[in-house]
């Protein structure tokens, strides 16, 4: 579908009559089409009181089960395939099959997970018991059971002369998390007052948590104590530290038998666990191929029922009534979609699409493509266009990258940006298929075309500035002498260019951009500042004038004759008489004064200020001639003795012309302020007088009807026709006229425009300021890094130094001059379009067209 970007598409409010048996299929076809925005006809009805709430709850339950299945797939690191498959929305009868399938898979997975968790928990306990038995056996084998008991007796304060046969030492063994072992040991010491003997050793293998599957590190411990009181205390401490105690026989033979039994059981558990894992994987692999289609199907079903809940129900005709906004150019496509949906449902009654008349403001809809969408997004970020007003995005496509390039002009930096954007454009299919989720990366991918354009325009402005990484190119030969010959500079550190003595008028100016001789000149900044400042003012006033002219297009289209006469005309005259005149002075000075007439060259800023102060320095004749000072371009003798200055008038009738322009511009402000409110008040008063006259006539007509003998007439229902006008009560949608509010609104508009012309003109000077900053940063980077390294006369080592210095130069160039400076120039360009340009004609009071479309549901994952 193709459309115009200049003005939004014409929209129509339509009413659709759907038969109940065909409603689902028809809404599904409209969702595939994506050209209809439905209105909610039940705004006051609670979501849980609508007709299809049970179906939506069933969809929510299916989504929950799909999320669980997706979570299990990710747990097993099984990738969900990214396919371009777009399954159609299943019929309502198929929901039962989907629900049964999802329920079966979920229950099977939950059962498998429950069994696996129980098996893993049993496996963990047996593994810990095995380690306890092994470590306990090692303790007794290394030191001997009697030696360990003797050490325990010694640690517990028993003397060697005590009869060992009368001492009964008990012990407990178990495992504890490794990180809790130091605190556990200290607690045992303080709680039992040193009357226990503790030995522990870390388990070398990493155990698996049965619930999370994470690895856990544990240690085996054995504690010797004497008496039941200490035994109870030790058990309580173990319980508090989440330590697990295991039975450990005192007899070595019994320990060996238990260890063999535990090992056998562990081998059997491993076999069962592997079989369970294989079964789980088979289930998930079967689901892996279908889950993407299932997710899309469920989302489509849910979206269809959400849309059906927005309709009204006609029980008498067993039908649904929907209202929607649709582009006029797409009505035939919508009709075909409804017809196809009726055929799929098997209904014999066709659906009816009826266009409605309404005073409601339609949504704004622009048909964009992958190139224009980024520029439309920039405009929409300021405000959605009012229905069918002029769209600034059409002009932003050219003006945005151009104004950016004015601030960023450099052939080298522009080439890097252009190549980066070109790579993104060439790889766009691959990048989009990767479904990148990083916000910064998405910003660059979505803005690939504007990056490409900004780079291309920056290369052009770089050629105009003759600037490539702060150096100049001599492609055509310079017209200046004697410092520039045969494309090489003479050996001189600095020089000042004098147009009167060093410029070759016969050769003419440099064919493209600035002459390369200005790059090493001492007065380069003075010249480029003047040039870029005037260029910024010219571009700014030109763009503001375009904005004012576009406001006329809006006035004509919406038939606002009064606004066109009392707002557009005064606004244009105010802007052109004052600031347009300044642009004319710039071009006049460029064309009139050459290098031999610099003494009489006017200071435009002083002349513009004097224009408002009504202050003029008159023209005088050159002594001994009949030539006036502003004709000095024709007088090439004794130029230093000319009796003129930068404030002297420099063309005929300058004072009269400037006075006329100033008075005209100043008079436009009260016209913009006063005419419209008083005209509206006059129209309102005339309307009120007409209503009063019609009311008097209707009152006399009612009195005459009351005198008639027939009393069967219901006077409350009588509408009197007078001169073709029906006399009714005041319409509900009629806005009451308030002269004060209208006058204040107009005053705000007038003040905003008049002051805005001044502030916005000054605001465009940011083009000059950022261009100067970018050029100076580039020159500083060259001077402080590369030039210093190239000057070094170090045998062999100089190349190594240059290698690393160039790396630093490249990194700083990309990080500072491309990324930071580029972002700064982008934001300033954004401001110039939003504030300075759009404010002249763009209201941005509309709301966007959000069609019911399945395209937005094609993501392969579900949100949690």
PDB file of N, CA, C and O in Angstrom, residues 224-270:
ATOM      1  N   UNK A 224      33.077 -35.782  68.877  1.00  0.00           N
ATOM      2  CA  UNK A 224      33.127 -36.672  70.039  1.00  0.00           C
ATOM      3  C   UNK A 224      32.689 -35.882  71.260  1.00  0.00           C
ATOM      4  O   UNK A 224      33.060 -34.715  71.439  1.00  0.00           O
ATOM      5  N   UNK A 225      31.931 -36.537  72.133  1.00  0.00           N
ATOM      6  CA  UNK A 225      31.439 -35.877  73.332  1.00  0.00           C
ATOM      7  C   UNK A 225      31.212 -36.945  74.410  1.00  0.00           C
ATOM      8  O   UNK A 225      31.277 -38.162  74.129  1.00  0.00           O
ATOM      9  N   UNK A 226      30.950 -36.483  75.590  1.00  0.00           N
ATOM     10  CA  UNK A 226      30.709 -37.392  76.709  1.00  0.00           C
ATOM     11  C   UNK A 226      29.422 -36.976  77.423  1.00  0.00           C
ATOM     12  O   UNK A 226      29.273 -35.843  77.842  1.00  0.00           O
ATOM     13  N   UNK A 227      28.471 -37.896  77.506  1.00  0.00           N
ATOM     14  CA  UNK A 227      27.235 -37.627  78.229  1.00  0.00           C
ATOM     15  C   UNK A 227      26.095 -37.243  77.318  1.00  0.00           C
ATOM     16  O   UNK A 227      26.271 -36.711  76.214  1.00  0.00           O
ATOM     17  N   UNK A 228      24.892 -37.547  77.839  1.00  0.00           N
ATOM     18  CA  UNK A 228      23.685 -37.262  77.053  1.00  0.00           C
ATOM     19  C   UNK A 228      23.392 -35.760  76.949  1.00  0.00           C
ATOM     20  O   UNK A 228      22.797 -35.296  75.986  1.00  0.00           O
ATOM     21  N   UNK A 229      23.818 -35.015  77.947  1.00  0.00           N
ATOM     22  CA  UNK A 229      23.543 -33.569  77.918  1.00  0.00           C
ATOM     23  C   UNK A 229      24.286 -32.900  76.768  1.00  0.00           C
ATOM     24  O   UNK A 229      23.729 -32.099  76.018  1.00  0.00           O
ATOM     25  N   UNK A 230      25.569 -33.251  76.627  1.00  0.00           N
ATOM     26  CA  UNK A 230      26.346 -32.687  75.507  1.00  0.00           C
ATOM     27  C   UNK A 230      25.826 -33.197  74.168  1.00  0.00           C
ATOM     28  O   UNK A 230      25.831 -32.479  73.167  1.00  0.00           O
ATOM     29  N   UNK A 231      25.363 -34.444  74.175  1.00  0.00           N
ATOM     30  CA  UNK A 231      24.818 -35.001  72.922  1.00  0.00           C
ATOM     31  C   UNK A 231      23.600 -34.201  72.468  1.00  0.00           C
ATOM     32  O   UNK A 231      23.474 -33.840  71.291  1.00  0.00           O
ATOM     33  N   UNK A 232      22.716 -33.876  73.404  1.00  0.00           N
ATOM     34  CA  UNK A 232      21.533 -33.091  73.061  1.00  0.00           C
ATOM     35  C   UNK A 232      21.917 -31.699  72.588  1.00  0.00           C
ATOM     36  O   UNK A 232      21.347 -31.161  71.634  1.00  0.00           O
ATOM     37  N   UNK A 233      22.918 -31.114  73.259  1.00  0.00           N
ATOM     38  CA  UNK A 233      23.342 -29.764  72.882  1.00  0.00           C
ATOM     39  C   UNK A 233      23.961 -29.744  71.484  1.00  0.00           C
ATOM     40  O   UNK A 233      23.723 -28.854  70.681  1.00  0.00           O
ATOM     41  N   UNK A 234      24.781 -30.773  71.200  1.00  0.00           N
ATOM     42  CA  UNK A 234      25.420 -30.847  69.882  1.00  0.00           C
ATOM     43  C   UNK A 234      24.380 -31.007  68.786  1.00  0.00           C
ATOM     44  O   UNK A 234      24.460 -30.382  67.726  1.00  0.00           O
ATOM     45  N   UNK A 235      23.357 -31.824  69.027  1.00  0.00           N
ATOM     46  CA  UNK A 235      22.323 -32.032  68.024  1.00  0.00           C
ATOM     47  C   UNK A 235      21.537 -30.740  67.750  1.00  0.00           C
ATOM     48  O   UNK A 235      21.170 -30.442  66.605  1.00  0.00           O
ATOM     49  N   UNK A 236      21.276 -29.964  68.796  1.00  0.00           N
ATOM     50  CA  UNK A 236      20.559 -28.713  68.602  1.00  0.00           C
ATOM     51  C   UNK A 236      21.387 -27.720  67.788  1.00  0.00           C
ATOM     52  O   UNK A 236      20.858 -26.988  66.945  1.00  0.00           O
ATOM     53  N   UNK A 237      22.707 -27.689  68.074  1.00  0.00           N
ATOM     54  CA  UNK A 237      23.586 -26.790  67.292  1.00  0.00           C
ATOM     55  C   UNK A 237      23.614 -27.212  65.829  1.00  0.00           C
ATOM     56  O   UNK A 237      23.565 -26.384  64.908  1.00  0.00           O
ATOM     57  N   UNK A 238      23.689 -28.511  65.591  1.00  0.00           N
ATOM     58  CA  UNK A 238      23.674 -28.998  64.206  1.00  0.00           C
ATOM     59  C   UNK A 238      22.369 -28.633  63.504  1.00  0.00           C
ATOM     60  O   UNK A 238      22.368 -28.231  62.322  1.00  0.00           O
ATOM     61  N   UNK A 239      21.277 -28.751  64.225  1.00  0.00           N
ATOM     62  CA  UNK A 239      19.991 -28.395  63.641  1.00  0.00           C
ATOM     63  C   UNK A 239      19.923 -26.904  63.318  1.00  0.00           C
ATOM     64  O   UNK A 239      19.381 -26.493  62.291  1.00  0.00           O
ATOM     65  N   UNK A 240      20.478 -26.071  64.196  1.00  0.00           N
ATOM     66  CA  UNK A 240      20.465 -24.626  63.950  1.00  0.00           C
ATOM     67  C   UNK A 240      21.303 -24.218  62.757  1.00  0.00           C
ATOM     68  O   UNK A 240      20.983 -23.250  62.080  1.00  0.00           O
ATOM     69  N   UNK A 241      22.372 -24.926  62.478  1.00  0.00           N
ATOM     70  CA  UNK A 241      23.260 -24.595  61.351  1.00  0.00           C
ATOM     71  C   UNK A 241      22.899 -25.374  60.084  1.00  0.00           C
ATOM     72  O   UNK A 241      23.680 -25.381  59.138  1.00  0.00           O
ATOM     73  N   UNK A 242      21.730 -26.004  60.079  1.00  0.00           N
ATOM     74  CA  UNK A 242      21.266 -26.763  58.922  1.00  0.00           C
ATOM     75  C   UNK A 242      22.226 -27.878  58.543  1.00  0.00           C
ATOM     76  O   UNK A 242      22.373 -28.216  57.347  1.00  0.00           O
ATOM     77  N   UNK A 243      22.880 -28.418  59.514  1.00  0.00           N
ATOM     78  CA  UNK A 243      23.756 -29.556  59.267  1.00  0.00           C
ATOM     79  C   UNK A 243      22.922 -30.837  59.252  1.00  0.00           C
ATOM     80  O   UNK A 243      21.936 -30.964  59.980  1.00  0.00           O
ATOM     81  N   UNK A 244      23.299 -31.757  58.411  1.00  0.00           N
ATOM     82  CA  UNK A 244      22.571 -33.023  58.291  1.00  0.00           C
ATOM     83  C   UNK A 244      23.368 -34.121  58.975  1.00  0.00           C
ATOM     84  O   UNK A 244      24.551 -34.345  58.648  1.00  0.00           O
ATOM     85  N   UNK A 245      22.775 -34.813  59.949  1.00  0.00           N
ATOM     86  CA  UNK A 245      23.419 -35.913  60.679  1.00  0.00           C
ATOM     87  C   UNK A 245      23.027 -37.242  60.046  1.00  0.00           C
ATOM     88  O   UNK A 245      21.877 -37.438  59.649  1.00  0.00           O
ATOM     89  N   UNK A 246      23.993 -38.122  59.942  1.00  0.00           N
ATOM     90  CA  UNK A 246      23.754 -39.443  59.363  1.00  0.00           C
ATOM     91  C   UNK A 246      24.200 -40.515  60.356  1.00  0.00           C
ATOM     92  O   UNK A 246      25.180 -40.326  61.109  1.00  0.00           O
ATOM     93  N   UNK A 247      23.498 -41.655  60.347  1.00  0.00           N
ATOM     94  CA  UNK A 247      23.915 -42.757  61.254  1.00  0.00           C
ATOM     95  C   UNK A 247      25.245 -43.337  60.804  1.00  0.00           C
ATOM     96  O   UNK A 247      25.449 -43.587  59.611  1.00  0.00           O
ATOM     97  N   UNK A 248      26.126 -43.528  61.763  1.00  0.00           N
ATOM     98  CA  UNK A 248      27.450 -44.066  61.454  1.00  0.00           C
ATOM     99  C   UNK A 248      27.790 -45.136  62.495  1.00  0.00           C
ATOM    100  O   UNK A 248      27.983 -44.819  63.674  1.00  0.00           O
ATOM    101  N   UNK A 249      27.825 -46.434  62.104  1.00  0.00           N
ATOM    102  CA  UNK A 249      28.121 -47.497  63.070  1.00  0.00           C
ATOM    103  C   UNK A 249      29.526 -47.328  63.655  1.00  0.00           C
ATOM    104  O   UNK A 249      30.446 -46.826  63.004  1.00  0.00           O
ATOM    105  N   UNK A 250      29.670 -47.807  64.904  1.00  0.00           N
ATOM    106  CA  UNK A 250      30.983 -47.743  65.551  1.00  0.00           C
ATOM    107  C   UNK A 250      31.884 -48.878  65.086  1.00  0.00           C
ATOM    108  O   UNK A 250      33.101 -48.730  65.073  1.00  0.00           O
ATOM    109  N   UNK A 251      31.279 -49.980  64.671  1.00  0.00           N
ATOM    110  CA  UNK A 251      32.055 -51.144  64.240  1.00  0.00           C
ATOM    111  C   UNK A 251      32.543 -50.937  62.816  1.00  0.00           C
ATOM    112  O   UNK A 251      31.747 -50.633  61.916  1.00  0.00           O
ATOM    113  N   UNK A 252      33.847 -51.096  62.547  1.00  0.00           N
ATOM    114  CA  UNK A 252      34.372 -50.917  61.184  1.00  0.00           C
ATOM    115  C   UNK A 252      33.728 -51.856  60.177  1.00  0.00           C
ATOM    116  O   UNK A 252      33.486 -51.469  59.032  1.00  0.00           O
ATOM    117  N   UNK A 253      33.447 -53.103  60.579  1.00  0.00           N
ATOM    118  CA  UNK A 253      32.846 -54.046  59.657  1.00  0.00           C
ATOM    119  C   UNK A 253      31.444 -53.604  59.252  1.00  0.00           C
ATOM    120  O   UNK A 253      31.069 -53.680  58.080  1.00  0.00           O
ATOM    121  N   UNK A 254      30.689 -53.109  60.214  1.00  0.00           N
ATOM    122  CA  UNK A 254      29.348 -52.627  59.899  1.00  0.00           C
ATOM    123  C   UNK A 254      29.402 -51.386  58.997  1.00  0.00           C
ATOM    124  O   UNK A 254      28.548 -51.193  58.126  1.00  0.00           O
ATOM    125  N   UNK A 255      30.427 -50.541  59.222  1.00  0.00           N
ATOM    126  CA  UNK A 255      30.573 -49.370  58.354  1.00  0.00           C
ATOM    127  C   UNK A 255      30.858 -49.766  56.914  1.00  0.00           C
ATOM    128  O   UNK A 255      30.335 -49.181  55.969  1.00  0.00           O
ATOM    129  N   UNK A 256      31.696 -50.790  56.728  1.00  0.00           N
ATOM    130  CA  UNK A 256      32.020 -51.255  55.371  1.00  0.00           C
ATOM    131  C   UNK A 256      30.792 -51.841  54.692  1.00  0.00           C
ATOM    132  O   UNK A 256      30.551 -51.606  53.491  1.00  0.00           O
ATOM    133  N   UNK A 257      29.997 -52.601  55.435  1.00  0.00           N
ATOM    134  CA  UNK A 257      28.799 -53.184  54.848  1.00  0.00           C
ATOM    135  C   UNK A 257      27.809 -52.082  54.442  1.00  0.00           C
ATOM    136  O   UNK A 257      27.196 -52.140  53.372  1.00  0.00           O
ATOM    137  N   UNK A 258      27.638 -51.087  55.343  1.00  0.00           N
ATOM    138  CA  UNK A 258      26.733 -49.987  54.988  1.00  0.00           C
ATOM    139  C   UNK A 258      27.250 -49.218  53.780  1.00  0.00           C
ATOM    140  O   UNK A 258      26.466 -48.812  52.899  1.00  0.00           O
ATOM    141  N   UNK A 259      28.562 -49.006  53.698  1.00  0.00           N
ATOM    142  CA  UNK A 259      29.144 -48.266  52.569  1.00  0.00           C
ATOM    143  C   UNK A 259      28.916 -49.001  51.255  1.00  0.00           C
ATOM    144  O   UNK A 259      28.573 -48.375  50.241  1.00  0.00           O
ATOM    145  N   UNK A 260      29.061 -50.328  51.264  1.00  0.00           N
ATOM    146  CA  UNK A 260      28.818 -51.108  50.043  1.00  0.00           C
ATOM    147  C   UNK A 260      27.356 -51.024  49.631  1.00  0.00           C
ATOM    148  O   UNK A 260      27.026 -50.907  48.439  1.00  0.00           O
ATOM    149  N   UNK A 261      26.453 -51.077  50.608  1.00  0.00           N
ATOM    150  CA  UNK A 261      25.036 -50.979  50.282  1.00  0.00           C
ATOM    151  C   UNK A 261      24.664 -49.616  49.712  1.00  0.00           C
ATOM    152  O   UNK A 261      23.883 -49.508  48.763  1.00  0.00           O
ATOM    153  N   UNK A 262      25.243 -48.579  50.285  1.00  0.00           N
ATOM    154  CA  UNK A 262      24.970 -47.226  49.777  1.00  0.00           C
ATOM    155  C   UNK A 262      25.498 -47.057  48.350  1.00  0.00           C
ATOM    156  O   UNK A 262      24.847 -46.458  47.481  1.00  0.00           O
ATOM    157  N   UNK A 263      26.666 -47.598  48.075  1.00  0.00           N
ATOM    158  CA  UNK A 263      27.247 -47.491  46.726  1.00  0.00           C
ATOM    159  C   UNK A 263      26.375 -48.194  45.700  1.00  0.00           C
ATOM    160  O   UNK A 263      26.169 -47.696  44.585  1.00  0.00           O
ATOM    161  N   UNK A 264      25.839 -49.360  46.076  1.00  0.00           N
ATOM    162  CA  UNK A 264      24.961 -50.090  45.157  1.00  0.00           C
ATOM    163  C   UNK A 264      23.696 -49.284  44.861  1.00  0.00           C
ATOM    164  O   UNK A 264      23.251 -49.171  43.712  1.00  0.00           O
ATOM    165  N   UNK A 265      23.114 -48.727  45.894  1.00  0.00           N
ATOM    166  CA  UNK A 265      21.907 -47.943  45.713  1.00  0.00           C
ATOM    167  C   UNK A 265      22.181 -46.703  44.852  1.00  0.00           C
ATOM    168  O   UNK A 265      21.335 -46.272  44.047  1.00  0.00           O
ATOM    169  N   UNK A 266      23.360 -46.105  45.017  1.00  0.00           N
ATOM    170  CA  UNK A 266      23.711 -44.934  44.199  1.00  0.00           C
ATOM    171  C   UNK A 266      23.813 -45.287  42.720  1.00  0.00           C
ATOM    172  O   UNK A 266      23.387 -44.512  41.854  1.00  0.00           O
ATOM    173  N   UNK A 267      24.374 -46.454  42.405  1.00  0.00           N
ATOM    174  CA  UNK A 267      24.465 -46.860  41.012  1.00  0.00           C
ATOM    175  C   UNK A 267      23.083 -47.063  40.414  1.00  0.00           C
ATOM    176  O   UNK A 267      22.821 -46.678  39.275  1.00  0.00           O
ATOM    177  N   UNK A 268      22.178 -47.659  41.200  1.00  0.00           N
ATOM    178  CA  UNK A 268      20.815 -47.842  40.695  1.00  0.00           C
ATOM    179  C   UNK A 268      20.124 -46.498  40.483  1.00  0.00           C
ATOM    180  O   UNK A 268      19.403 -46.308  39.492  1.00  0.00           O
ATOM    181  N   UNK A 269      20.355 -45.549  41.410  1.00  0.00           N
ATOM    182  CA  UNK A 269      19.744 -44.225  41.270  1.00  0.00           C
ATOM    183  C   UNK A 269      20.264 -43.495  40.037  1.00  0.00           C
ATOM    184  O   UNK A 269      19.517 -42.780  39.357  1.00  0.00           O
ATOM    185  N   UNK A 270      21.538 -43.651  39.731  1.00  0.00           N
ATOM    186  CA  UNK A 270      22.102 -43.016  38.544  1.00  0.00           C
ATOM    187  C   UNK A 270      21.401 -43.516  37.285  1.00  0.00           C
ATOM    188  O   UNK A 270      21.083 -42.744  36.371  1.00  0.00           O
TER     189      UNK A 270
END
